[in-house]
Every structure is written in C-alpha cells, then in structure tokens.
PDB file of C-alpha atoms in Angstrom:
ATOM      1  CA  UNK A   1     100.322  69.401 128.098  1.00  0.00           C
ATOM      2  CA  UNK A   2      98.496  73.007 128.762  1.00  0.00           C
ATOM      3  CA  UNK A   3     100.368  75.531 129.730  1.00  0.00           C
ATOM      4  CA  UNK A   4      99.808  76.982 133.344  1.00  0.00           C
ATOM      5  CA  UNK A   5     101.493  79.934 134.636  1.00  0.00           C
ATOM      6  CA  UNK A   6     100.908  81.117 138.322  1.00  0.00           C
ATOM      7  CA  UNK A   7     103.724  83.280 138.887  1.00  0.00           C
ATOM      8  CA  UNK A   8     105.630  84.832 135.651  1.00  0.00           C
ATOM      9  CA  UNK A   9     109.095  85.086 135.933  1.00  0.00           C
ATOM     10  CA  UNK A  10     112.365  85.060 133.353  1.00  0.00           C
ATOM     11  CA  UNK A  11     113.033  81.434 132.593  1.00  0.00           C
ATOM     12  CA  UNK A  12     108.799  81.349 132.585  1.00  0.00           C
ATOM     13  CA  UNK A  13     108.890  83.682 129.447  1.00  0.00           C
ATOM     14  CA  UNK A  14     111.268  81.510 127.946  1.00  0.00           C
ATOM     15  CA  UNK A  15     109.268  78.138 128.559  1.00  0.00           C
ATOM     16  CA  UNK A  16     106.457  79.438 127.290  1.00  0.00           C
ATOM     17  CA  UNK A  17     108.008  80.338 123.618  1.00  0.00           C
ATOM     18  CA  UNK A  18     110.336  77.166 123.391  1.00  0.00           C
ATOM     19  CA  UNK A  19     106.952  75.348 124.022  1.00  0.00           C
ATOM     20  CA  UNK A  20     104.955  77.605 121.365  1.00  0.00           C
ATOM     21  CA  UNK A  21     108.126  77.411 118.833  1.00  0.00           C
ATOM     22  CA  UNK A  22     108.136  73.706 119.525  1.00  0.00           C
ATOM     23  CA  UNK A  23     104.390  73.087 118.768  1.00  0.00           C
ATOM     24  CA  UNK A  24     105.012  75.123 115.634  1.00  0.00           C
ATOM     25  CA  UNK A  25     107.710  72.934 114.262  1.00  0.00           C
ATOM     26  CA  UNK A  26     105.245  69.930 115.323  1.00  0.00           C
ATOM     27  CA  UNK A  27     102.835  70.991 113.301  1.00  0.00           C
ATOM     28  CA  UNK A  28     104.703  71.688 110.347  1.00  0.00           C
ATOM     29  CA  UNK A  29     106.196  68.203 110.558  1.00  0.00           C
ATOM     30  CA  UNK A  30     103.029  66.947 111.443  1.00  0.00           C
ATOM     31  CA  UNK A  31     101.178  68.454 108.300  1.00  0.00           C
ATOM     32  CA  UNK A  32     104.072  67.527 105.402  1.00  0.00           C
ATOM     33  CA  UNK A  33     101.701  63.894 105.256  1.00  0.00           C
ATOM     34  CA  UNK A  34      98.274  66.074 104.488  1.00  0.00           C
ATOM     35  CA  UNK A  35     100.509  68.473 101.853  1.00  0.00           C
ATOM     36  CA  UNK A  36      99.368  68.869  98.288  1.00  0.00           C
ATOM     37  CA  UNK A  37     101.649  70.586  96.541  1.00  0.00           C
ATOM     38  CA  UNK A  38     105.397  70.991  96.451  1.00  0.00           C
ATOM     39  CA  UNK A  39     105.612  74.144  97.273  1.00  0.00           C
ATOM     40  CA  UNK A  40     103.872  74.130 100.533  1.00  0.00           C
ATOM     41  CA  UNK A  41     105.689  70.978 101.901  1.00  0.00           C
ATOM     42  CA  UNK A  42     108.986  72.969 101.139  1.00  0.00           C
ATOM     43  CA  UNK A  43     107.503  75.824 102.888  1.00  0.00           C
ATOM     44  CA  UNK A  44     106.633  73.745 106.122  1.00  0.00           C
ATOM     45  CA  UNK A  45     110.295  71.804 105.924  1.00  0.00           C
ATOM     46  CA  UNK A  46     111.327  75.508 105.699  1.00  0.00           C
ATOM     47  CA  UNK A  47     109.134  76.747 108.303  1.00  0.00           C
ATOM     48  CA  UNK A  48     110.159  73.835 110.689  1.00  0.00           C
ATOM     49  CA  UNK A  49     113.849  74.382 110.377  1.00  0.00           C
ATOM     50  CA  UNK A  50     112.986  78.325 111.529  1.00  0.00           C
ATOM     51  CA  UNK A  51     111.099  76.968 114.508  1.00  0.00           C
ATOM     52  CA  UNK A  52     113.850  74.764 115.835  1.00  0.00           C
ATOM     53  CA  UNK A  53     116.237  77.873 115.055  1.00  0.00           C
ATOM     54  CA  UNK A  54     113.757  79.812 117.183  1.00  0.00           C
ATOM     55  CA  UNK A  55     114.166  77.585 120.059  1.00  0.00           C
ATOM     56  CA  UNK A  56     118.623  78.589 119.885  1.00  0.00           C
ATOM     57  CA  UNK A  57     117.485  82.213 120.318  1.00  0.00           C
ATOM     58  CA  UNK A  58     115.594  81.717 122.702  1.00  0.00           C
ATOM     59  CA  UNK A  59     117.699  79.830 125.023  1.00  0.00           C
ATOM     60  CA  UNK A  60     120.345  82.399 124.332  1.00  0.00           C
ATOM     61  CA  UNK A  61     116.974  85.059 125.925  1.00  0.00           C
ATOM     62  CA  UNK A  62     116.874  82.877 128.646  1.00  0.00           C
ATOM     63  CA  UNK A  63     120.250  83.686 129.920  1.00  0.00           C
ATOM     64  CA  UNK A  64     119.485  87.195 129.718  1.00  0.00           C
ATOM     65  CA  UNK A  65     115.946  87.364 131.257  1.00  0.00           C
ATOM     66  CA  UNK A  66     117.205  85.340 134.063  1.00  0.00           C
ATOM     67  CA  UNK A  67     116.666  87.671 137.060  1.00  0.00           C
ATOM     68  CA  UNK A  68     116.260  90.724 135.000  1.00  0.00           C
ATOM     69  CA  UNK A  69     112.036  90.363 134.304  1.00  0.00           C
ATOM     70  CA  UNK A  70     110.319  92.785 136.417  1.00  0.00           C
ATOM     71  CA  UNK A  71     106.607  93.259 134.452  1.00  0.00           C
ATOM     72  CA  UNK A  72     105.155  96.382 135.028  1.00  0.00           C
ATOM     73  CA  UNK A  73     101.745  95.738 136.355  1.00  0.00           C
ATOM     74  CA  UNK A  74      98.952  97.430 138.341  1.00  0.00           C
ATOM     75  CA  UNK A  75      99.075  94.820 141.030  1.00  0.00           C
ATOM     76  CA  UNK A  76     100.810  91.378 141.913  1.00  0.00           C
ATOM     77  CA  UNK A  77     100.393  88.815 138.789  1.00  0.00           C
ATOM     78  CA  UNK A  78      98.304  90.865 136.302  1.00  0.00           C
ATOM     79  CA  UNK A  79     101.041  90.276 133.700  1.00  0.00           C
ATOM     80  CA  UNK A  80     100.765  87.281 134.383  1.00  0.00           C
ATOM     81  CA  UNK A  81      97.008  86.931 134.002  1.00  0.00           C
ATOM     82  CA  UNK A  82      97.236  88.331 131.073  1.00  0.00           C
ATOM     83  CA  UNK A  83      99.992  86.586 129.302  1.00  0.00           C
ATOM     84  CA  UNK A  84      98.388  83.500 130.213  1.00  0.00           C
ATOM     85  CA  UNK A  85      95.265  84.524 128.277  1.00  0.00           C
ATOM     86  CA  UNK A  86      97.142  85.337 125.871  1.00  0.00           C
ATOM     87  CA  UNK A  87      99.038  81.631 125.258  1.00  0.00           C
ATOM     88  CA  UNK A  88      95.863  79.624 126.070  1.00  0.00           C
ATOM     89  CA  UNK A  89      94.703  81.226 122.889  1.00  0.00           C
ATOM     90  CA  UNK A  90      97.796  80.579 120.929  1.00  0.00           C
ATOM     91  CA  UNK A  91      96.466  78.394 118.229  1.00  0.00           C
ATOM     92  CA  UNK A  92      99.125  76.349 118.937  1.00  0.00           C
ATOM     93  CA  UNK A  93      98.845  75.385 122.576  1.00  0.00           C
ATOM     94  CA  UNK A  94     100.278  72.503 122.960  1.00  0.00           C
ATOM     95  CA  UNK A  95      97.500  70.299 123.557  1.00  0.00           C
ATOM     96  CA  UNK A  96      95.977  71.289 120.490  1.00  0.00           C
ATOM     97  CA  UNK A  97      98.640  70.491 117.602  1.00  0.00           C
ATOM     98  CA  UNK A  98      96.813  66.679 117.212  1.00  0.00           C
ATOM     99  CA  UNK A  99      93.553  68.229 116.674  1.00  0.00           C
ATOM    100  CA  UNK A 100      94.804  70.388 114.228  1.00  0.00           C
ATOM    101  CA  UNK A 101      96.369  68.339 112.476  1.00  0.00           C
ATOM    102  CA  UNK A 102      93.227  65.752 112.167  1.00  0.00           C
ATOM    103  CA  UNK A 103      90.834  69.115 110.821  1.00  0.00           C
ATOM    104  CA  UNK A 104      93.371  69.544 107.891  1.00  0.00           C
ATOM    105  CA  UNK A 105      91.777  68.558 104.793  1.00  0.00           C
ATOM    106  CA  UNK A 106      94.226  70.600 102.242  1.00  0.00           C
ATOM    107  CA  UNK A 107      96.988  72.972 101.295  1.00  0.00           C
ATOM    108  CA  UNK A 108      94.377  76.161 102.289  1.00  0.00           C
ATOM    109  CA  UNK A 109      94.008  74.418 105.561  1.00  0.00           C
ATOM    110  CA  UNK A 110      97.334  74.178 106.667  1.00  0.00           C
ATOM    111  CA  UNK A 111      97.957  77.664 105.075  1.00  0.00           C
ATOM    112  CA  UNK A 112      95.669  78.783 107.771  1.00  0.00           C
ATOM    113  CA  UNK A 113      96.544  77.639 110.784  1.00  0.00           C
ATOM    114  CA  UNK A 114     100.291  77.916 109.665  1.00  0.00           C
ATOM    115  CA  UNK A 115      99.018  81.697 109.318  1.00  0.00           C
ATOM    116  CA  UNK A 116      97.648  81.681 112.880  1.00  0.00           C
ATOM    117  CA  UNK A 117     100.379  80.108 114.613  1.00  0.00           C
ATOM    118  CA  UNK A 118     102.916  83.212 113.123  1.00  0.00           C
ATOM    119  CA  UNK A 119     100.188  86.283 114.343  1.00  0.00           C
ATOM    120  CA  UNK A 120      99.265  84.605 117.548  1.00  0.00           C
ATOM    121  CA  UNK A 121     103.094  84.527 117.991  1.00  0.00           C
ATOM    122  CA  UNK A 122     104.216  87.677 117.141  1.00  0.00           C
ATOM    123  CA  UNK A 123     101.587  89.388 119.449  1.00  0.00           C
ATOM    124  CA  UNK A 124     103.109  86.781 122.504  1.00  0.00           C
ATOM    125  CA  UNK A 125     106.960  87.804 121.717  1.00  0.00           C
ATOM    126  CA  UNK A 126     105.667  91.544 121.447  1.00  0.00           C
ATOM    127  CA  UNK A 127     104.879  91.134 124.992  1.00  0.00           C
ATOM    128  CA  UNK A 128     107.730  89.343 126.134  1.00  0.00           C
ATOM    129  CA  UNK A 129     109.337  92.019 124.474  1.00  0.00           C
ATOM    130  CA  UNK A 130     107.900  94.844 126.172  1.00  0.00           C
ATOM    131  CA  UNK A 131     109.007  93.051 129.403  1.00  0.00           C
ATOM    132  CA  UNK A 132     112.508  92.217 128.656  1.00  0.00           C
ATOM    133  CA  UNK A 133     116.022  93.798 128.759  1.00  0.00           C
ATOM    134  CA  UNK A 134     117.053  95.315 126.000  1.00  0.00           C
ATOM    135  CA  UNK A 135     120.001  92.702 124.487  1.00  0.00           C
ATOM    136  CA  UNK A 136     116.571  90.364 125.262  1.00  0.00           C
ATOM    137  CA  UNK A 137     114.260  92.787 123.359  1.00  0.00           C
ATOM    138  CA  UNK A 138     116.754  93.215 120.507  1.00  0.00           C
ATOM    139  CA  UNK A 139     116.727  89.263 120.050  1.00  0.00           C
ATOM    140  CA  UNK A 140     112.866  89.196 120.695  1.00  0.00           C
ATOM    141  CA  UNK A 141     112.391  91.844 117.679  1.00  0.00           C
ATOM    142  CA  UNK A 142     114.770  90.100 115.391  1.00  0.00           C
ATOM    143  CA  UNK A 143     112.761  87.123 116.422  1.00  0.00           C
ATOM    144  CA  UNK A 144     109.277  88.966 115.427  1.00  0.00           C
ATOM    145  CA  UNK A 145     110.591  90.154 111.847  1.00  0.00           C
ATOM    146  CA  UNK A 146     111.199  86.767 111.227  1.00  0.00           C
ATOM    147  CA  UNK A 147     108.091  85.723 112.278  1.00  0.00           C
ATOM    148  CA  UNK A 148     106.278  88.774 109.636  1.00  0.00           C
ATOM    149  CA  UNK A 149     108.400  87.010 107.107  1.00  0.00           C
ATOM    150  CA  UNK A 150     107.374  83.862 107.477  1.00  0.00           C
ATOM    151  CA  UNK A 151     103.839  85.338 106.999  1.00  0.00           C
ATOM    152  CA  UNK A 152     104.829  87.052 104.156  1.00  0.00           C
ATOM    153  CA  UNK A 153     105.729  83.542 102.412  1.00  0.00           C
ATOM    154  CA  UNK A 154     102.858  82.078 103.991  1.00  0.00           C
ATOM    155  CA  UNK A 155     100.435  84.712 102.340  1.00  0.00           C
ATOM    156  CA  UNK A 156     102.358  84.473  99.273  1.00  0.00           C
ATOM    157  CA  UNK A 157     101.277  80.364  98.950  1.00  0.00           C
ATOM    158  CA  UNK A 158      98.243  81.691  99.401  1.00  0.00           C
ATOM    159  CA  UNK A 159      98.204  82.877  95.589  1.00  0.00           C
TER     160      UNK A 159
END
C-alpha cells in the first residue's frame, strides 16, 4: 500500500504517521531473523515496542487535529504537495518494508535503515507539528525527542 494524499486534512496527518510508525515496528520485527548480535535484536524488540507506543499518541493527536488543521499555504493543496513528497520518501513507505528487509545482509545494515526510518520521521512529525494545535504540537514534540533518542541508541550500536 502507497500512500496517496489528495486533500490533507486532520485525521490525514494522523494516517499518515500510524502508517509510518506501523512500518517502523514492521521492520524491526521483520529484521530480529537477519540480527547478529544481542544487542541489536534487543534494540529492535525495544525499538518496536516504541513504535506501537507511537501509534497510542498518536490516536490521542487525532482527536485533537480533528477539525482544527488549517496548513498555511500559498495556494489550495501546496501543503499537501509537499507533505506528500515528503512521505513517498520516507524510507519506510509502506510498500517498501519487504524490500528492505530482503537487502539486509547484517547488523550495519539494519543499523542503517533503522537510522533512516528515525530522521525521515522526525523531519515528517516536524511538519505535522508546525501544522497542529498546540496540545497536538506538544505531543508531536514529545513524540520527536523520542524519536532523537532512539537515534541516539541507534548511533550508539553503531560503536
């Protein structure tokens, strides 16, 4: 499934990052069979429990950006536009998790994408931040710190 967006709106937002935080947990299910080492299949068991965690707050969003998301564009569907270029380049798009998965080959790989997957989220939930209320941004930035710790261990595996 790709995601498509034609027209953004509240409970849009809040697809799209229950789809990306889904994918994420996916993949770090997904890539505990390639895992070398202990310590990065507890970090992915770790990182998959976050995701699904992820997917409470934002439901919990959702309830607030219902009705409330008003983008500030220069015309009709240009946060939209870009938004959408912004997830179709998410590493974890939902159509691409399998293929991921099948070009990991060891520990550094899955470090990598795992890497990926937490930037190329953080800059999405920035946006939706920028766009939301502000109970929505507060959850969206605890939301983002998480995500910078989570790279933090990641980077730290790395070692």
């Amino acid at each position: 499934m790709a995601w498509g967006i034609s027209m953004f709106s509240g409970e849009e937002i809040v697809e799209i990052a229950l789809q990306i935080e889904k994918s994420g947990k996916e993949f770090y299910e997904k890539a505990l069979d390639y895992a070398e080492s202990d310590k990065v299949k507890e970090a992915l068991v770790y990182l998959a429990k976050e995701e699904e965690e992820h997917t409470k707050t934002f439901s919990e969003i959702g309830k607030e950006l219902k009705g409330n998301f008003k983008p500030n564009e220069q015309y009709v569907g240009e946060y939209g536009d870009y938004v959408k270029s912004l997830v179709n380049s998410h590493i974890f798009n939902v159509s691409k998790v399998e293929d991921l998965v099948k070009e990991i080959k060891n520990d550094k790989d899955i470090l990598r994408f795992a890497l990926s997957f937490e930037k190329d989220s953080i800059v999405i939930f920035q946006e939706f931040k920028n766009a939301a209320n502000k109970q929505g941004a507060e959850l969206l930035e605890k939301l983002i710190n998480e995500e910078k710790g989570h790279i933090k261990k990641i980077n730290e595996l790395f070692g």
